[in-house]
Amino acid sequence: MNFVIELLLKTCIETVYLTGMVILIGLILGILRNNSIKNFQRSFGSKAVMITGFIGVPIHELSHAIFAVLFGHKITRVKLLQKPDENGVLGYVQHGYNQNSIYQQIGNFFIGIAPIFGGVFSIIALMKIIIPKAYSSFISILFGSLHVTALNKSTVEGVMNSYLGLIKVIFSLKNFENPYFYIFLFAAICISSHISLSSADIKGASKGLGVIFIILFILNALNLSKYILSVDLIKYNILITGFLMIAIILSTITFLISLFFVSIKN
């Protein structure tokens, strides 16, 4: 009995190591997104969501569609953008899969969280084109974090200070003198406003998460996980966190802008 309990505990920890940071950041992005949209609607009316939605929603849905194809799912219907329905749905991707395929079942997790990565990739691509200096700083921070071998107060402070420096580079005076920077800022806000996961996304991702847990449990039971999880999990999580920090930074800025408009209206 103790062996089973230890096995379950070990599998839970490994599952959290592999997926926990993405899920946590997804939840934070959801909170920021929901509050930002509420503030924009209070400031500009119920249709304000379409202001950001015409860029953000298609990228959100295309991310689902691309990952669905990568994991062999059959896409049956796609709506990249529509007026909010009675449930507030702005777009959707309907897809089916072979329930006997472990690969396709695991795919549910990645298809569910796809908008986070699709949104971040889109923002980074815009950054590289419009504000290349900020892009170079981001890449330096990202790869610099790979040298971290242990998590402690000094390393965490060092990483956070690097991202504070990135914010200064993005919002430098020189960038505000560049007219294209405002295009980047608007597009990035639109994307970050719809980068979080809907309840349907979370429900779909949870199916794949369950399969990942079962696979890790079996690997642990056979004492094979040490070969699969030989990658340094600390570096993996720092890399994932660093990659997603762009979404956190821009979603926070979007939230602050929404608060600004609410204060003006009041």
PDB file of C-alpha atoms in Angstrom:
ATOM      1  CA  MET A   1       0.000   0.000   0.000  1.00  0.00           C
ATOM      2  CA  ASN A   2       2.833   2.385   0.887  1.00  0.00           C
ATOM      3  CA  PHE A   3       4.432   1.607  -2.492  1.00  0.00           C
ATOM      4  CA  VAL A   4       1.257   2.687  -4.324  1.00  0.00           C
ATOM      5  CA  ILE A   5       0.963   5.882  -2.258  1.00  0.00           C
ATOM      6  CA  GLU A   6       4.614   6.764  -2.945  1.00  0.00           C
ATOM      7  CA  LEU A   7       4.064   6.000  -6.633  1.00  0.00           C
ATOM      8  CA  LEU A   8       1.020   8.264  -6.794  1.00  0.00           C
ATOM      9  CA  LEU A   9       2.830  11.052  -4.937  1.00  0.00           C
ATOM     10  CA  LYS A  10       5.873  10.835  -7.215  1.00  0.00           C
ATOM     11  CA  THR A  11       3.660  10.855 -10.318  1.00  0.00           C
ATOM     12  CA  CYS A  12       1.730  13.902  -9.044  1.00  0.00           C
ATOM     13  CA  ILE A  13       4.980  15.799  -8.435  1.00  0.00           C
ATOM     14  CA  GLU A  14       6.324  14.936 -11.900  1.00  0.00           C
ATOM     15  CA  THR A  15       3.038  15.938 -13.535  1.00  0.00           C
ATOM     16  CA  VAL A  16       3.163  19.289 -11.732  1.00  0.00           C
ATOM     17  CA  TYR A  17       6.815  19.767 -12.767  1.00  0.00           C
ATOM     18  CA  LEU A  18       5.937  19.137 -16.415  1.00  0.00           C
ATOM     19  CA  THR A  19       2.622  20.989 -16.709  1.00  0.00           C
ATOM     20  CA  GLY A  20       2.084  23.029 -13.540  1.00  0.00           C
ATOM     21  CA  MET A  21       3.773  26.254 -14.670  1.00  0.00           C
ATOM     22  CA  VAL A  22       1.814  26.386 -17.921  1.00  0.00           C
ATOM     23  CA  ILE A  23      -1.453  25.769 -16.054  1.00  0.00           C
ATOM     24  CA  LEU A  24      -0.627  28.355 -13.363  1.00  0.00           C
ATOM     25  CA  ILE A  25       0.295  31.045 -15.891  1.00  0.00           C
ATOM     26  CA  GLY A  26      -2.802  30.139 -17.916  1.00  0.00           C
ATOM     27  CA  LEU A  27      -4.963  30.789 -14.838  1.00  0.00           C
ATOM     28  CA  ILE A  28      -3.199  34.114 -14.143  1.00  0.00           C
ATOM     29  CA  LEU A  29      -3.706  35.159 -17.765  1.00  0.00           C
ATOM     30  CA  GLY A  30      -7.375  34.206 -17.460  1.00  0.00           C
ATOM     31  CA  ILE A  31      -7.847  36.443 -14.411  1.00  0.00           C
ATOM     32  CA  LEU A  32      -6.090  39.367 -16.125  1.00  0.00           C
ATOM     33  CA  ARG A  33      -8.035  38.829 -19.348  1.00  0.00           C
ATOM     34  CA  ASN A  34     -11.468  38.599 -17.688  1.00  0.00           C
ATOM     35  CA  ASN A  35     -10.911  41.735 -15.612  1.00  0.00           C
ATOM     36  CA  SER A  36      -9.505  43.653 -18.580  1.00  0.00           C
ATOM     37  CA  ILE A  37     -12.524  42.804 -20.742  1.00  0.00           C
ATOM     38  CA  LYS A  38     -14.915  43.791 -17.942  1.00  0.00           C
ATOM     39  CA  ASN A  39     -13.153  47.141 -17.614  1.00  0.00           C
ATOM     40  CA  PHE A  40     -13.159  47.756 -21.370  1.00  0.00           C
ATOM     41  CA  GLN A  41     -16.878  46.906 -21.515  1.00  0.00           C
ATOM     42  CA  ARG A  42     -17.585  49.296 -18.637  1.00  0.00           C
ATOM     43  CA  SER A  43     -15.682  52.000 -20.515  1.00  0.00           C
ATOM     44  CA  PHE A  44     -16.784  51.432 -24.112  1.00  0.00           C
ATOM     45  CA  GLY A  45     -19.877  49.219 -23.941  1.00  0.00           C
ATOM     46  CA  SER A  46     -20.668  45.541 -24.393  1.00  0.00           C
ATOM     47  CA  LYS A  47     -19.191  45.371 -27.907  1.00  0.00           C
ATOM     48  CA  ALA A  48     -15.765  46.577 -26.745  1.00  0.00           C
ATOM     49  CA  VAL A  49     -14.484  43.001 -26.787  1.00  0.00           C
ATOM     50  CA  MET A  50     -14.588  43.085 -30.596  1.00  0.00           C
ATOM     51  CA  ILE A  51     -12.003  45.902 -30.615  1.00  0.00           C
ATOM     52  CA  THR A  52      -9.352  43.470 -29.424  1.00  0.00           C
ATOM     53  CA  GLY A  53     -11.122  40.371 -30.693  1.00  0.00           C
ATOM     54  CA  PHE A  54     -10.672  40.975 -34.407  1.00  0.00           C
ATOM     55  CA  ILE A  55      -6.937  40.274 -34.037  1.00  0.00           C
ATOM     56  CA  GLY A  56      -6.768  38.227 -30.834  1.00  0.00           C
ATOM     57  CA  VAL A  57      -9.561  35.714 -31.447  1.00  0.00           C
ATOM     58  CA  PRO A  58      -8.376  34.438 -34.883  1.00  0.00           C
ATOM     59  CA  ILE A  59      -4.872  33.861 -33.452  1.00  0.00           C
ATOM     60  CA  HIS A  60      -6.433  32.061 -30.470  1.00  0.00           C
ATOM     61  CA  GLU A  61      -8.498  29.758 -32.700  1.00  0.00           C
ATOM     62  CA  LEU A  62      -5.744  29.197 -35.278  1.00  0.00           C
ATOM     63  CA  SER A  63      -3.496  28.035 -32.423  1.00  0.00           C
ATOM     64  CA  HIS A  64      -6.072  25.380 -31.525  1.00  0.00           C
ATOM     65  CA  ALA A  65      -6.389  24.343 -35.177  1.00  0.00           C
ATOM     66  CA  ILE A  66      -2.617  24.072 -35.781  1.00  0.00           C
ATOM     67  CA  PHE A  67      -2.070  21.893 -32.705  1.00  0.00           C
ATOM     68  CA  ALA A  68      -5.107  19.777 -33.617  1.00  0.00           C
ATOM     69  CA  VAL A  69      -3.518  19.035 -37.000  1.00  0.00           C
ATOM     70  CA  LEU A  70      -0.120  18.332 -35.385  1.00  0.00           C
ATOM     71  CA  PHE A  71      -1.706  15.723 -33.107  1.00  0.00           C
ATOM     72  CA  GLY A  72      -3.691  14.072 -35.879  1.00  0.00           C
ATOM     73  CA  HIS A  73      -7.137  15.309 -34.865  1.00  0.00           C
ATOM     74  CA  LYS A  74      -9.801  15.731 -37.532  1.00  0.00           C
ATOM     75  CA  ILE A  75     -11.067  19.306 -37.675  1.00  0.00           C
ATOM     76  CA  THR A  76     -14.783  19.361 -38.437  1.00  0.00           C
ATOM     77  CA  ARG A  77     -15.596  23.048 -38.126  1.00  0.00           C
ATOM     78  CA  VAL A  78     -13.736  26.309 -37.541  1.00  0.00           C
ATOM     79  CA  LYS A  79     -15.033  29.781 -36.738  1.00  0.00           C
ATOM     80  CA  LEU A  80     -12.160  32.232 -36.433  1.00  0.00           C
ATOM     81  CA  LEU A  81     -14.332  35.182 -35.379  1.00  0.00           C
ATOM     82  CA  GLN A  82     -18.000  35.864 -34.759  1.00  0.00           C
ATOM     83  CA  LYS A  83     -20.172  38.206 -32.766  1.00  0.00           C
ATOM     84  CA  PRO A  84     -20.400  37.020 -29.147  1.00  0.00           C
ATOM     85  CA  ASP A  85     -23.165  34.430 -28.811  1.00  0.00           C
ATOM     86  CA  GLU A  86     -25.332  33.976 -25.713  1.00  0.00           C
ATOM     87  CA  ASN A  87     -22.359  32.356 -23.948  1.00  0.00           C
ATOM     88  CA  GLY A  88     -19.935  35.073 -25.040  1.00  0.00           C
ATOM     89  CA  VAL A  89     -18.142  32.733 -27.482  1.00  0.00           C
ATOM     90  CA  LEU A  90     -16.212  34.685 -30.134  1.00  0.00           C
ATOM     91  CA  GLY A  91     -14.817  31.725 -32.077  1.00  0.00           C
ATOM     92  CA  TYR A  92     -14.293  27.985 -31.911  1.00  0.00           C
ATOM     93  CA  VAL A  93     -12.571  24.932 -33.385  1.00  0.00           C
ATOM     94  CA  GLN A  94     -14.482  21.650 -33.393  1.00  0.00           C
ATOM     95  CA  HIS A  95     -12.393  18.518 -33.798  1.00  0.00           C
ATOM     96  CA  GLY A  96     -12.580  14.775 -33.293  1.00  0.00           C
ATOM     97  CA  TYR A  97      -9.946  12.164 -32.525  1.00  0.00           C
ATOM     98  CA  ASN A  98      -9.336   8.445 -32.218  1.00  0.00           C
ATOM     99  CA  GLN A  99      -9.886   7.591 -28.550  1.00  0.00           C
ATOM    100  CA  ASN A 100      -7.720   4.485 -28.968  1.00  0.00           C
ATOM    101  CA  SER A 101      -4.720   6.640 -29.868  1.00  0.00           C
ATOM    102  CA  ILE A 102      -2.609   7.641 -26.861  1.00  0.00           C
ATOM    103  CA  TYR A 103      -0.840  10.271 -28.981  1.00  0.00           C
ATOM    104  CA  GLN A 104      -4.126  11.910 -29.965  1.00  0.00           C
ATOM    105  CA  GLN A 105      -5.415  11.749 -26.379  1.00  0.00           C
ATOM    106  CA  ILE A 106      -2.271  13.482 -25.092  1.00  0.00           C
ATOM    107  CA  GLY A 107      -2.843  15.993 -27.881  1.00  0.00           C
ATOM    108  CA  ASN A 108      -5.971  17.214 -26.086  1.00  0.00           C
ATOM    109  CA  PHE A 109      -3.774  18.835 -23.445  1.00  0.00           C
ATOM    110  CA  PHE A 110      -1.609  20.683 -25.957  1.00  0.00           C
ATOM    111  CA  ILE A 111      -4.572  21.652 -28.143  1.00  0.00           C
ATOM    112  CA  GLY A 112      -6.276  23.091 -25.055  1.00  0.00           C
ATOM    113  CA  ILE A 113      -3.294  25.235 -24.016  1.00  0.00           C
ATOM    114  CA  ALA A 114      -2.288  26.092 -27.606  1.00  0.00           C
ATOM    115  CA  PRO A 115      -3.539  29.744 -27.511  1.00  0.00           C
ATOM    116  CA  ILE A 116      -0.963  30.576 -24.825  1.00  0.00           C
ATOM    117  CA  PHE A 117       1.927  29.470 -27.042  1.00  0.00           C
ATOM    118  CA  GLY A 118       0.360  30.691 -30.285  1.00  0.00           C
ATOM    119  CA  GLY A 119      -0.225  34.114 -28.775  1.00  0.00           C
ATOM    120  CA  VAL A 120       3.270  34.369 -27.328  1.00  0.00           C
ATOM    121  CA  PHE A 121       4.880  33.280 -30.617  1.00  0.00           C
ATOM    122  CA  SER A 122       2.843  35.922 -32.471  1.00  0.00           C
ATOM    123  CA  ILE A 123       3.885  38.666 -30.049  1.00  0.00           C
ATOM    124  CA  ILE A 124       7.555  37.642 -30.205  1.00  0.00           C
ATOM    125  CA  ALA A 125       7.406  37.605 -34.032  1.00  0.00           C
ATOM    126  CA  LEU A 126       5.983  41.140 -33.989  1.00  0.00           C
ATOM    127  CA  MET A 127       8.663  42.167 -31.525  1.00  0.00           C
ATOM    128  CA  LYS A 128      11.416  40.836 -33.794  1.00  0.00           C
ATOM    129  CA  ILE A 129      10.037  42.783 -36.783  1.00  0.00           C
ATOM    130  CA  ILE A 130       9.067  46.081 -35.114  1.00  0.00           C
ATOM    131  CA  ILE A 131      11.279  46.413 -32.013  1.00  0.00           C
ATOM    132  CA  PRO A 132      14.299  44.160 -32.695  1.00  0.00           C
ATOM    133  CA  LYS A 133      16.288  45.550 -29.749  1.00  0.00           C
ATOM    134  CA  ALA A 134      13.611  44.351 -27.299  1.00  0.00           C
ATOM    135  CA  TYR A 135      13.559  40.990 -29.104  1.00  0.00           C
ATOM    136  CA  SER A 136      17.337  40.643 -28.700  1.00  0.00           C
ATOM    137  CA  SER A 137      17.041  41.463 -24.988  1.00  0.00           C
ATOM    138  CA  PHE A 138      14.312  38.867 -24.575  1.00  0.00           C
ATOM    139  CA  ILE A 139      16.370  36.153 -26.288  1.00  0.00           C
ATOM    140  CA  SER A 140      19.398  37.030 -24.130  1.00  0.00           C
ATOM    141  CA  ILE A 141      17.309  36.749 -20.957  1.00  0.00           C
ATOM    142  CA  LEU A 142      15.720  33.502 -22.122  1.00  0.00           C
ATOM    143  CA  PHE A 143      18.982  31.733 -22.912  1.00  0.00           C
ATOM    144  CA  GLY A 144      20.758  33.327 -19.965  1.00  0.00           C
ATOM    145  CA  SER A 145      18.248  31.646 -17.660  1.00  0.00           C
ATOM    146  CA  LEU A 146      19.421  28.236 -18.911  1.00  0.00           C
ATOM    147  CA  HIS A 147      22.609  28.656 -16.894  1.00  0.00           C
ATOM    148  CA  VAL A 148      20.597  28.529 -13.658  1.00  0.00           C
ATOM    149  CA  THR A 149      21.293  25.290 -11.800  1.00  0.00           C
ATOM    150  CA  ALA A 150      19.295  25.899  -8.613  1.00  0.00           C
ATOM    151  CA  LEU A 151      16.305  27.920  -7.536  1.00  0.00           C
ATOM    152  CA  ASN A 152      17.068  30.295  -4.681  1.00  0.00           C
ATOM    153  CA  LYS A 153      16.363  33.887  -3.725  1.00  0.00           C
ATOM    154  CA  SER A 154      19.288  35.371  -5.671  1.00  0.00           C
ATOM    155  CA  THR A 155      18.568  33.490  -8.922  1.00  0.00           C
ATOM    156  CA  VAL A 156      14.856  34.351  -8.809  1.00  0.00           C
ATOM    157  CA  GLU A 157      15.703  38.018  -8.126  1.00  0.00           C
ATOM    158  CA  GLY A 158      18.191  37.960 -10.994  1.00  0.00           C
ATOM    159  CA  VAL A 159      15.634  36.585 -13.457  1.00  0.00           C
ATOM    160  CA  MET A 160      12.958  39.047 -12.314  1.00  0.00           C
ATOM    161  CA  ASN A 161      15.364  41.998 -12.604  1.00  0.00           C
ATOM    162  CA  SER A 162      16.154  40.875 -16.145  1.00  0.00           C
ATOM    163  CA  TYR A 163      12.479  41.037 -17.064  1.00  0.00           C
ATOM    164  CA  LEU A 164      12.105  44.443 -15.434  1.00  0.00           C
ATOM    165  CA  GLY A 165      14.937  45.502 -17.713  1.00  0.00           C
ATOM    166  CA  LEU A 166      13.056  44.036 -20.674  1.00  0.00           C
ATOM    167  CA  ILE A 167      10.014  46.182 -19.827  1.00  0.00           C
ATOM    168  CA  LYS A 168      12.264  49.267 -19.869  1.00  0.00           C
ATOM    169  CA  VAL A 169      13.637  48.246 -23.276  1.00  0.00           C
ATOM    170  CA  ILE A 170      10.134  47.707 -24.708  1.00  0.00           C
ATOM    171  CA  PHE A 171       8.830  51.020 -23.380  1.00  0.00           C
ATOM    172  CA  SER A 172      11.921  53.085 -24.094  1.00  0.00           C
ATOM    173  CA  LEU A 173      11.644  56.680 -25.301  1.00  0.00           C
ATOM    174  CA  LYS A 174      13.151  55.665 -28.625  1.00  0.00           C
ATOM    175  CA  ASN A 175      10.348  53.164 -29.227  1.00  0.00           C
ATOM    176  CA  PHE A 176       7.694  55.784 -28.510  1.00  0.00           C
ATOM    177  CA  GLU A 177       9.300  57.891 -31.233  1.00  0.00           C
ATOM    178  CA  ASN A 178       8.805  55.006 -33.674  1.00  0.00           C
ATOM    179  CA  PRO A 179       5.283  55.121 -35.235  1.00  0.00           C
ATOM    180  CA  TYR A 180       5.391  51.367 -35.873  1.00  0.00           C
ATOM    181  CA  PHE A 181       5.763  50.780 -32.134  1.00  0.00           C
ATOM    182  CA  TYR A 182       2.126  51.826 -31.647  1.00  0.00           C
ATOM    183  CA  ILE A 183       1.077  49.180 -34.159  1.00  0.00           C
ATOM    184  CA  PHE A 184       3.031  46.598 -32.164  1.00  0.00           C
ATOM    185  CA  LEU A 185       1.519  47.806 -28.878  1.00  0.00           C
ATOM    186  CA  PHE A 186      -2.053  47.686 -30.201  1.00  0.00           C
ATOM    187  CA  ALA A 187      -1.608  44.263 -31.827  1.00  0.00           C
ATOM    188  CA  ALA A 188       0.142  42.876 -28.719  1.00  0.00           C
ATOM    189  CA  ILE A 189      -2.689  44.110 -26.490  1.00  0.00           C
ATOM    190  CA  CYS A 190      -5.269  42.526 -28.821  1.00  0.00           C
ATOM    191  CA  ILE A 191      -3.410  39.211 -28.786  1.00  0.00           C
ATOM    192  CA  SER A 192      -2.738  39.188 -25.038  1.00  0.00           C
ATOM    193  CA  SER A 193      -6.385  40.023 -24.354  1.00  0.00           C
ATOM    194  CA  HIS A 194      -7.382  36.665 -25.881  1.00  0.00           C
ATOM    195  CA  ILE A 195      -4.389  34.535 -25.005  1.00  0.00           C
ATOM    196  CA  SER A 196      -5.975  32.939 -21.935  1.00  0.00           C
ATOM    197  CA  LEU A 197      -7.960  29.713 -21.889  1.00  0.00           C
ATOM    198  CA  SER A 198     -11.734  29.420 -22.007  1.00  0.00           C
ATOM    199  CA  SER A 199     -13.621  26.882 -19.877  1.00  0.00           C
ATOM    200  CA  ALA A 200     -13.924  24.687 -22.994  1.00  0.00           C
ATOM    201  CA  ASP A 201     -10.145  24.892 -23.494  1.00  0.00           C
ATOM    202  CA  ILE A 202      -9.501  23.859 -19.889  1.00  0.00           C
ATOM    203  CA  LYS A 203     -11.987  20.994 -20.154  1.00  0.00           C
ATOM    204  CA  GLY A 204     -10.295  19.727 -23.310  1.00  0.00           C
ATOM    205  CA  ALA A 205      -6.794  20.088 -21.850  1.00  0.00           C
ATOM    206  CA  SER A 206      -7.792  18.178 -18.713  1.00  0.00           C
ATOM    207  CA  LYS A 207      -8.491  15.062 -20.826  1.00  0.00           C
ATOM    208  CA  GLY A 208      -4.931  15.056 -22.091  1.00  0.00           C
ATOM    209  CA  LEU A 209      -3.542  15.861 -18.649  1.00  0.00           C
ATOM    210  CA  GLY A 210      -5.188  12.735 -17.257  1.00  0.00           C
ATOM    211  CA  VAL A 211      -3.521  10.600 -19.916  1.00  0.00           C
ATOM    212  CA  ILE A 212      -0.117  12.206 -19.210  1.00  0.00           C
ATOM    213  CA  PHE A 213      -0.577  11.355 -15.513  1.00  0.00           C
ATOM    214  CA  ILE A 214      -1.427   7.721 -16.317  1.00  0.00           C
ATOM    215  CA  ILE A 215       1.609   7.358 -18.617  1.00  0.00           C
ATOM    216  CA  LEU A 216       3.936   8.793 -15.956  1.00  0.00           C
ATOM    217  CA  PHE A 217       2.375   6.482 -13.357  1.00  0.00           C
ATOM    218  CA  ILE A 218       3.063   3.438 -15.543  1.00  0.00           C
ATOM    219  CA  LEU A 219       6.625   4.592 -16.250  1.00  0.00           C
ATOM    220  CA  ASN A 220       7.230   5.066 -12.513  1.00  0.00           C
ATOM    221  CA  ALA A 221       5.770   1.645 -11.747  1.00  0.00           C
ATOM    222  CA  LEU A 222       8.199   0.115 -14.263  1.00  0.00           C
ATOM    223  CA  ASN A 223      11.048   2.308 -12.966  1.00  0.00           C
ATOM    224  CA  LEU A 224      11.503   3.828 -16.442  1.00  0.00           C
ATOM    225  CA  SER A 225      10.724   7.482 -15.660  1.00  0.00           C
ATOM    226  CA  LYS A 226      14.380   8.211 -14.850  1.00  0.00           C
ATOM    227  CA  TYR A 227      15.196   7.706 -18.533  1.00  0.00           C
ATOM    228  CA  ILE A 228      12.277   9.809 -19.771  1.00  0.00           C
ATOM    229  CA  LEU A 229      12.679  12.633 -17.240  1.00  0.00           C
ATOM    230  CA  SER A 230      16.460  12.939 -17.458  1.00  0.00           C
ATOM    231  CA  VAL A 231      16.138  16.590 -18.596  1.00  0.00           C
ATOM    232  CA  ASP A 232      16.888  19.156 -15.897  1.00  0.00           C
ATOM    233  CA  LEU A 233      13.365  20.076 -14.759  1.00  0.00           C
ATOM    234  CA  ILE A 234      14.523  23.303 -13.106  1.00  0.00           C
ATOM    235  CA  LYS A 235      15.892  24.623 -16.391  1.00  0.00           C
ATOM    236  CA  TYR A 236      12.802  23.373 -18.204  1.00  0.00           C
ATOM    237  CA  ASN A 237      10.479  25.292 -15.888  1.00  0.00           C
ATOM    238  CA  ILE A 238      12.612  28.447 -15.969  1.00  0.00           C
ATOM    239  CA  LEU A 239      12.637  28.307 -19.778  1.00  0.00           C
ATOM    240  CA  ILE A 240       8.860  27.817 -19.950  1.00  0.00           C
ATOM    241  CA  THR A 241       8.289  30.592 -17.399  1.00  0.00           C
ATOM    242  CA  GLY A 242      10.615  32.941 -19.260  1.00  0.00           C
ATOM    243  CA  PHE A 243       8.846  32.256 -22.539  1.00  0.00           C
ATOM    244  CA  LEU A 244       5.448  32.948 -20.988  1.00  0.00           C
ATOM    245  CA  MET A 245       6.601  36.065 -19.122  1.00  0.00           C
ATOM    246  CA  ILE A 246       5.974  38.076 -22.303  1.00  0.00           C
ATOM    247  CA  ALA A 247       2.301  37.153 -22.065  1.00  0.00           C
ATOM    248  CA  ILE A 248       2.184  38.063 -18.359  1.00  0.00           C
ATOM    249  CA  ILE A 249       3.893  41.439 -18.965  1.00  0.00           C
ATOM    250  CA  LEU A 250       1.593  42.455 -21.833  1.00  0.00           C
ATOM    251  CA  SER A 251      -1.562  41.119 -20.163  1.00  0.00           C
ATOM    252  CA  THR A 252      -0.704  43.133 -17.055  1.00  0.00           C
ATOM    253  CA  ILE A 253      -0.176  46.244 -19.177  1.00  0.00           C
ATOM    254  CA  THR A 254      -3.524  45.598 -20.890  1.00  0.00           C
ATOM    255  CA  PHE A 255      -5.181  45.329 -17.472  1.00  0.00           C
ATOM    256  CA  LEU A 256      -3.582  48.606 -16.329  1.00  0.00           C
ATOM    257  CA  ILE A 257      -4.753  50.343 -19.511  1.00  0.00           C
ATOM    258  CA  SER A 258      -8.280  49.039 -18.910  1.00  0.00           C
ATOM    259  CA  LEU A 259      -8.151  50.447 -15.361  1.00  0.00           C
ATOM    260  CA  PHE A 260      -7.038  53.803 -16.790  1.00  0.00           C
ATOM    261  CA  PHE A 261     -10.074  53.983 -19.091  1.00  0.00           C
ATOM    262  CA  VAL A 262     -12.411  52.984 -16.241  1.00  0.00           C
ATOM    263  CA  SER A 263     -10.993  55.738 -14.020  1.00  0.00           C
ATOM    264  CA  ILE A 264     -11.512  58.294 -16.809  1.00  0.00           C
ATOM    265  CA  LYS A 265     -15.113  57.170 -17.308  1.00  0.00           C
ATOM    266  CA  ASN A 266     -15.810  57.392 -13.575  1.00  0.00           C
TER     267      ASN A 266
END
